[in-house]
CSV table of C-alpha atoms and ligand atoms in Angstrom, one decimal:
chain,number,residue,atom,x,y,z
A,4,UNK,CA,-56.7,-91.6,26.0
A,5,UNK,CA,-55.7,-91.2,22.0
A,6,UNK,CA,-53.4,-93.5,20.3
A,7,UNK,CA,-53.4,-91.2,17.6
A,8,UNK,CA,-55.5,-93.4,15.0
A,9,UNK,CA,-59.0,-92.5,15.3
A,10,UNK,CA,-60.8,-95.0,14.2
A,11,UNK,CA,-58.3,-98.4,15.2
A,12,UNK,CA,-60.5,-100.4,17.2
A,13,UNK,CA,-60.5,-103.7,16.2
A,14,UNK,CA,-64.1,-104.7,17.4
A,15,UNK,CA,-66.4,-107.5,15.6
A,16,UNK,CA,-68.7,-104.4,13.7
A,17,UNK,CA,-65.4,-102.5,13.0
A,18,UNK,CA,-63.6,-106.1,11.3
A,19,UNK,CA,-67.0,-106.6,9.7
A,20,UNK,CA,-67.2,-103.3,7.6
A,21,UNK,CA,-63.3,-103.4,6.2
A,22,UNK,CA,-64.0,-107.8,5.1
A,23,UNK,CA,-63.0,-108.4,1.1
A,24,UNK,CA,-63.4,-112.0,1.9
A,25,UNK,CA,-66.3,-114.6,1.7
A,26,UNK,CA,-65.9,-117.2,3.8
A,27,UNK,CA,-63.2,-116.2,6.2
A,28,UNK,CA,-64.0,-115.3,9.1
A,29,UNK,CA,-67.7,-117.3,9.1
A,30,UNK,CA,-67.4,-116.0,12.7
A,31,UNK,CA,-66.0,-113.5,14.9
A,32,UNK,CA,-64.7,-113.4,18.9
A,33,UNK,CA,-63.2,-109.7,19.5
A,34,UNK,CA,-61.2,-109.4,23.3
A,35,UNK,CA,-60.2,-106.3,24.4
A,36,UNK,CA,-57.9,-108.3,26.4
A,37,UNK,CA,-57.3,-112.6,26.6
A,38,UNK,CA,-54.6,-114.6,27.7
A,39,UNK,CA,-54.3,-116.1,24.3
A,40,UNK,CA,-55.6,-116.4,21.4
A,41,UNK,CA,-54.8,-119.9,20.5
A,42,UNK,CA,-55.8,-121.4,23.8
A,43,UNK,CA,-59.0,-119.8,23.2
A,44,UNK,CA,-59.1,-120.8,19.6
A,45,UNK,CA,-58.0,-124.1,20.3
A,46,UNK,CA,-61.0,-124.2,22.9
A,47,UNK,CA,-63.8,-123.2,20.7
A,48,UNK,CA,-62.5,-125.7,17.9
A,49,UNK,CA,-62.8,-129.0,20.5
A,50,UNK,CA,-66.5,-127.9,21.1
A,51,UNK,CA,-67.0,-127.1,17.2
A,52,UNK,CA,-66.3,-124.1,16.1
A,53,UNK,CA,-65.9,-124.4,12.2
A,54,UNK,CA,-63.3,-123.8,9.5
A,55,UNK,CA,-62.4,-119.7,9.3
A,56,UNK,CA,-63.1,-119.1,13.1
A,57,UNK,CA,-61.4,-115.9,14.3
A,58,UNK,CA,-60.4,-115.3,17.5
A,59,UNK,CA,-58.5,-111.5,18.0
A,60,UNK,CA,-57.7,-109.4,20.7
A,61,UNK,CA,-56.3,-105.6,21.2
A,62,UNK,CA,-53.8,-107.7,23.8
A,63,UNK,CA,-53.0,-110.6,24.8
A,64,UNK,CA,-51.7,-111.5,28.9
A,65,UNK,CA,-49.8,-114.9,28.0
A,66,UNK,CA,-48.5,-114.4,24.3
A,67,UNK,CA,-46.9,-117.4,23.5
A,68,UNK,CA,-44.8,-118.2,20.2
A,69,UNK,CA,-42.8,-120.7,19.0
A,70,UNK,CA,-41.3,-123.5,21.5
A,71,UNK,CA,-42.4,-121.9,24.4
A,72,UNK,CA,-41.3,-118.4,24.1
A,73,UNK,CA,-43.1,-115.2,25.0
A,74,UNK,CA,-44.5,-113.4,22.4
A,75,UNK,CA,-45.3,-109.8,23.3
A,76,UNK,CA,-48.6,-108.3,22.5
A,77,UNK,CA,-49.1,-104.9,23.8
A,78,UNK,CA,-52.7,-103.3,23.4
A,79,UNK,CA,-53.8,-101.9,20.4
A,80,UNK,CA,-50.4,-101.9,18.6
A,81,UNK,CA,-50.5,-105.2,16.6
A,82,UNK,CA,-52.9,-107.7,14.7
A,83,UNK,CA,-52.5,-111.2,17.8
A,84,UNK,CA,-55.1,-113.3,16.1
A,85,UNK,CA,-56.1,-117.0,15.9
A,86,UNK,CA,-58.5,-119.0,13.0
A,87,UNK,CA,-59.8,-121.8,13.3
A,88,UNK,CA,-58.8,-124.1,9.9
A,89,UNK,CA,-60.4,-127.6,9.1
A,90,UNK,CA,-58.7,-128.4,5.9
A,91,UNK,CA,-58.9,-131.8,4.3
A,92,UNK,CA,-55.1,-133.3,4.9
A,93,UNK,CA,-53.5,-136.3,6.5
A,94,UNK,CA,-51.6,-135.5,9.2
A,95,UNK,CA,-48.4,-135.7,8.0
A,96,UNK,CA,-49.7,-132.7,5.6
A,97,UNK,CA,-50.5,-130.3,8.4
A,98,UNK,CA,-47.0,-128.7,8.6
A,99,UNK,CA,-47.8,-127.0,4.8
A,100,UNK,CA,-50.3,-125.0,6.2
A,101,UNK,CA,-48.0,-122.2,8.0
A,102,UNK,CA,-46.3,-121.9,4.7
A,103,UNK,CA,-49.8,-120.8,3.7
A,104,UNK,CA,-50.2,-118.0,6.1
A,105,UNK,CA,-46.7,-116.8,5.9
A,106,UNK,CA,-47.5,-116.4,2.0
A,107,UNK,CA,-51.1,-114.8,2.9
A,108,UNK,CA,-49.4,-112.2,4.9
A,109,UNK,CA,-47.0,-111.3,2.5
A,110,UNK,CA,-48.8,-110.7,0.1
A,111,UNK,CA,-51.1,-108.6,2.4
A,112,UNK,CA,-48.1,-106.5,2.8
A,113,UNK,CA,-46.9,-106.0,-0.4
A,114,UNK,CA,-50.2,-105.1,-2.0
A,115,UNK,CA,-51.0,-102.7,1.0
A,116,UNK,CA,-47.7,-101.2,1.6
A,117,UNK,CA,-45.7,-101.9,-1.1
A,118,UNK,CA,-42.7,-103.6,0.9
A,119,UNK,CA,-41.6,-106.9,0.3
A,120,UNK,CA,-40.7,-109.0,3.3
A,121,UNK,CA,-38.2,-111.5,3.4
A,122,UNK,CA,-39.6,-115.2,4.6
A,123,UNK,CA,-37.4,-117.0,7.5
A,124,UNK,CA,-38.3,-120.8,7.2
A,125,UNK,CA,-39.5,-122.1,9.2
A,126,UNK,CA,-41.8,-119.4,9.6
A,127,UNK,CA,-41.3,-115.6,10.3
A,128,UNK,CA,-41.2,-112.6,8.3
A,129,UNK,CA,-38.9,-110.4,8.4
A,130,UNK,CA,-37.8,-106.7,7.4
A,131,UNK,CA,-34.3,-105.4,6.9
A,132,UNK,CA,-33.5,-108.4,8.7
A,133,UNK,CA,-36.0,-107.7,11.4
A,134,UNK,CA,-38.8,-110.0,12.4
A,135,UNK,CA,-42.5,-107.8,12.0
A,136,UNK,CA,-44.9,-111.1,12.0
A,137,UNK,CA,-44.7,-114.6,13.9
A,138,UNK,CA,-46.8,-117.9,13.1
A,139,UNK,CA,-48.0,-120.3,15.7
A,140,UNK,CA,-49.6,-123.6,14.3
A,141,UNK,CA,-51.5,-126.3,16.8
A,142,UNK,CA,-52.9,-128.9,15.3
A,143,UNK,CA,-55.6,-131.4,16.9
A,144,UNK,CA,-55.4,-134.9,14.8
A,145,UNK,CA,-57.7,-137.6,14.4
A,146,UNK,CA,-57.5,-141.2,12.6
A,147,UNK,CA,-54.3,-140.3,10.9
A,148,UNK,CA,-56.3,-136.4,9.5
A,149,UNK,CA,-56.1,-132.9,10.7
A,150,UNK,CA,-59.3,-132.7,12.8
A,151,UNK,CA,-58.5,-128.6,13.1
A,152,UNK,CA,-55.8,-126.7,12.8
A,153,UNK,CA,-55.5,-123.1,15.1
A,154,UNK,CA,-53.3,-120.9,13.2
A,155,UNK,CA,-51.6,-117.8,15.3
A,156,UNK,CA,-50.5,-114.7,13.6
A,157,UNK,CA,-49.0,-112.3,15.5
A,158,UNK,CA,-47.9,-109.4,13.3
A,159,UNK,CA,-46.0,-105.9,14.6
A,160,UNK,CA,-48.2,-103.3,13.5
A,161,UNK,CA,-47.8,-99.8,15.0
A,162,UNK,CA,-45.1,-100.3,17.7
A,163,UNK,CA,-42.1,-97.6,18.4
A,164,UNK,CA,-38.6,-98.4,18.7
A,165,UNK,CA,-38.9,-96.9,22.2
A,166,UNK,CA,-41.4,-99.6,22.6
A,167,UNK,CA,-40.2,-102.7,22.7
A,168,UNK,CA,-39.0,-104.9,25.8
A,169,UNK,CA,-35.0,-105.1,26.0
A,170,UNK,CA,-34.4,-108.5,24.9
A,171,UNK,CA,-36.0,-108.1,21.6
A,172,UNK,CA,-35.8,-104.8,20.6
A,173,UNK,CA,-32.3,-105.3,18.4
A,174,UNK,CA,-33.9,-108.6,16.6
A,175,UNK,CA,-38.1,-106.9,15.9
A,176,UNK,CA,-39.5,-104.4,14.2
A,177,UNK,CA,-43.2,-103.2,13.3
A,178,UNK,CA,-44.7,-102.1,10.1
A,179,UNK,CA,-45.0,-98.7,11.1
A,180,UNK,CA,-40.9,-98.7,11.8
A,181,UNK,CA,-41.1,-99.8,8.6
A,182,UNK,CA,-42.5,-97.8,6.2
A,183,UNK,CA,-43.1,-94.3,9.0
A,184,UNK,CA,-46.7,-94.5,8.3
A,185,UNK,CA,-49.3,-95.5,11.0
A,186,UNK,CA,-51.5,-98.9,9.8
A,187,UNK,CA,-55.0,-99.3,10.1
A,188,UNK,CA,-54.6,-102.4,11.7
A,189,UNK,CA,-58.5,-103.3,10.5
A,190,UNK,CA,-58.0,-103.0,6.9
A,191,UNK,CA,-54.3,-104.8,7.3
A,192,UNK,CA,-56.4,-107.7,8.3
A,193,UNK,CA,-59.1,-107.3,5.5
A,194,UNK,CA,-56.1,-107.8,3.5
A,195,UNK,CA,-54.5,-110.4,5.5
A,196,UNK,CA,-57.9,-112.7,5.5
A,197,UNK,CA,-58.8,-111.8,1.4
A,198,UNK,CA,-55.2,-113.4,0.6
A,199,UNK,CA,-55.6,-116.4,3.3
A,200,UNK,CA,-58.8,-117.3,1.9
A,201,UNK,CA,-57.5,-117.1,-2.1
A,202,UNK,CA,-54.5,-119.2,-0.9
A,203,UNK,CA,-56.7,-121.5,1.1
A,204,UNK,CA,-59.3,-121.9,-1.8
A,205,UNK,CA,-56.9,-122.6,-4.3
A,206,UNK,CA,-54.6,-125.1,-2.0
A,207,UNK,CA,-58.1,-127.1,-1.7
A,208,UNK,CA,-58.0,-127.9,-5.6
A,209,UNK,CA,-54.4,-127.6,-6.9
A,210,UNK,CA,-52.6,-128.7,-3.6
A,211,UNK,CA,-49.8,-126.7,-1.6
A,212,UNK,CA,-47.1,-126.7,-4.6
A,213,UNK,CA,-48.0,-122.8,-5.8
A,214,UNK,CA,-48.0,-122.2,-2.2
A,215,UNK,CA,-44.5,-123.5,-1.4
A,216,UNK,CA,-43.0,-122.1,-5.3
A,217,UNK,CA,-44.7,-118.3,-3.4
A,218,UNK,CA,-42.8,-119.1,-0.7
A,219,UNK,CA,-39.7,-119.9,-1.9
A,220,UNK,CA,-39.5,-116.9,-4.3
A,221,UNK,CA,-40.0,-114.5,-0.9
A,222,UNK,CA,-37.2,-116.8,0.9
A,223,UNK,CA,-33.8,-115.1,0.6
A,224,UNK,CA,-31.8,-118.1,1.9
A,225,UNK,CA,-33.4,-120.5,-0.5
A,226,UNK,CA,-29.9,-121.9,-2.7
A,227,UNK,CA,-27.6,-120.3,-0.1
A,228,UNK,CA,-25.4,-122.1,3.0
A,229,UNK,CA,-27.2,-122.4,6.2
A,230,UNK,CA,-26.5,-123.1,9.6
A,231,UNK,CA,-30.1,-124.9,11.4
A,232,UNK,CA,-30.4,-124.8,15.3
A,233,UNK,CA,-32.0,-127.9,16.6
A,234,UNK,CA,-32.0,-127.9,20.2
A,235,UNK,CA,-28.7,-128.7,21.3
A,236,UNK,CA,-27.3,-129.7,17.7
A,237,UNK,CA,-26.6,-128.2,14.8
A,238,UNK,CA,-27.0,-128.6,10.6
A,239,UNK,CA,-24.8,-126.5,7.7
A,240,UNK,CA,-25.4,-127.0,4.4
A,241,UNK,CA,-27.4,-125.6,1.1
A,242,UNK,CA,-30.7,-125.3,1.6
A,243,UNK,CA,-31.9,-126.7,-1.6
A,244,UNK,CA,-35.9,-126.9,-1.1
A,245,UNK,CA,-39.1,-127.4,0.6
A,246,UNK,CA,-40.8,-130.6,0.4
A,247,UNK,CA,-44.1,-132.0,-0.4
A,248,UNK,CA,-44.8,-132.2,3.3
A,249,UNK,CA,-43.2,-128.5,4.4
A,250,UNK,CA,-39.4,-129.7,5.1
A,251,UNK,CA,-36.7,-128.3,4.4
A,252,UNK,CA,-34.0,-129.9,2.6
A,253,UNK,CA,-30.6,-129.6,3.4
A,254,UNK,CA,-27.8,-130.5,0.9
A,255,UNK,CA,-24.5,-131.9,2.7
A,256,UNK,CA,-21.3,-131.2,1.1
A,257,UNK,CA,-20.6,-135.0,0.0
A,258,UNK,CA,-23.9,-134.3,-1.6
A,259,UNK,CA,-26.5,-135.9,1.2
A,260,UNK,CA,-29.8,-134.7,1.6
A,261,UNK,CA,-31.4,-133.7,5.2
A,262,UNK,CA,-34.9,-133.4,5.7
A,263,UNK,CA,-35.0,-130.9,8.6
A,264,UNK,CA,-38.8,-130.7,10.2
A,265,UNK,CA,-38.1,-128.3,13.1
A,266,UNK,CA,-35.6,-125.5,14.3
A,267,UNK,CA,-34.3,-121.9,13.8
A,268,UNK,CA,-32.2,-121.0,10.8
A,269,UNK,CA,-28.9,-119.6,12.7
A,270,UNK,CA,-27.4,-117.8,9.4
B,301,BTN,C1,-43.3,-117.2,16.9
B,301,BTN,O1,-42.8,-116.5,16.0
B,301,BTN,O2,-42.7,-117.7,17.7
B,301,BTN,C2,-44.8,-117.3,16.8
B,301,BTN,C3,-45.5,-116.1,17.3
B,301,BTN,C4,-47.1,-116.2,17.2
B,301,BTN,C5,-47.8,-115.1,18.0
B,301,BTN,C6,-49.3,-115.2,17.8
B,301,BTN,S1,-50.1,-113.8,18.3
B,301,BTN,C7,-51.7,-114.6,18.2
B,301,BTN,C8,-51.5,-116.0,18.6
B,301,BTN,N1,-51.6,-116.1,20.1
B,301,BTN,C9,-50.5,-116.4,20.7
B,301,BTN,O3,-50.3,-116.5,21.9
B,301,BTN,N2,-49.5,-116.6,19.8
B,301,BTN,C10,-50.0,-116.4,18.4
């Protein structure tokens, strides 16, 4: 069978030859095919595994994203990968470290591509108003820390338009849709992992603020009105900032600030 892209197999030797980085990943599971990532990920971490663990697979059974939904990962089109983090941070710290990835793979993008894409708190990434990349954070505490931290990327790679499942295909989109040009999905992810571990590396020493000022200069709704979805209520207001400890800040009309820790920006 060809997939038209000769040498896109993302197996451990193949991830090995493209790496930039130096410390991430210290080691490597390749699936062809896995329920999960994360559950996997999560998994390896309880019996050890150490920081910049990757977990990957050409497709996953039981994609799972945010608040229980179904994240689709069909075989060979996308980069559905899990690492292992053990950073240093009390727990009520852990929530930065999405921001981080989101950041990562940006970056990725825009050096490799040349596109910049537009970051929907609380964290997907979008294109032409399109979401291309998903992030799904589990975090395992311990006396009040971050014992580890699995950190899901799933990120639309070479998918067609006349690919996608009905309910989603109006709201996602895929790098190749993007930019008509088919991604080596190995070297994306050479990319993806050199600007995770920079960001990572330098979020050790300076803290999380360069990470959140990235963030919010790739955020187009940063200083705008919002509407937040939070189960079965809602928020509007100016979103004014990000704080120390990844929330977003809502400013009320009579001039009241919201810390907001979970939900979907509506508009
Ligand atoms: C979301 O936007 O809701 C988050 C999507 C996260 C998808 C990735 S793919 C790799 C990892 N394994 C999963 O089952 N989910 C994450």
């Amino acid at each position: 069978m060809s997939y038209g892209i000769r040498y896109d197999l993302l197996s451990e030797d193949r991830i090995k030859s493209v790496l930039k980085s130096r410390f991430i990943p210290q080691k490597v599971y390749a699936f062809w095919s896995i329920g999960t990532t994360n559950d996997f990920a999560y998994r390896m971490a309880q019996q050890g595994d150490g920081d910049g663990t990757l977990v990957i697979a050409e497709k996953q059974e039981r994609g799972r994203g945010r608040k229980s939904r179904t994240w689709d990962s069909p075989f060979l089109r996308g980069l559905w990968f899990s690492l292992i983090l053990r950073p240093d941070l009390p727990s009520a710290k852990a929530g930065l470290i999405p921001y981080l990835a989101g950041v990562s793979v940006s970056e990725a993008v825009e050096s490799m591509l040349n596109i910049q894409p537009d970051m929907k708190w609380p964290n997907d990434l979008l294109i032409n108003n399109k979401k291309f990349c998903g992030i799904l954070s589990e975090v395992d505490f311990n006396n009040g820390k971050v014992n580890f931290i699995v950190l899901g990327i799933g990120i639309n790679v070479n998918q067609l338009a006349s690919e996608w499942p009905k309910d989603i295909v109006k709201t996602a989109t895929s790098l190749r849709l993007a930019t008509e040009k088919i991604i080596d999905r190995a070297e994306l992810l050479a990319e993806i992992l050199l600007k995770l571990e920079e960001n990572y590396e330098h979020a050790k020493i300076d803290g999380f603020e360069g990470i959140l000022r990235k963030w919010k200069k790739r955020c187009s709704k940063v200083r705008k009105e919002i509407v937040i979805q939070q189960e079965n209520q809602r928020f509007q207001g100016k979103f004014v900032n990000i704080d120390e400890d990844g929330c977003l800040l809502l400013k009320y009309e009579n001039g009241e600030i919201k810390k907001i820790f979970a939900g979907d920006i509506l508009y």
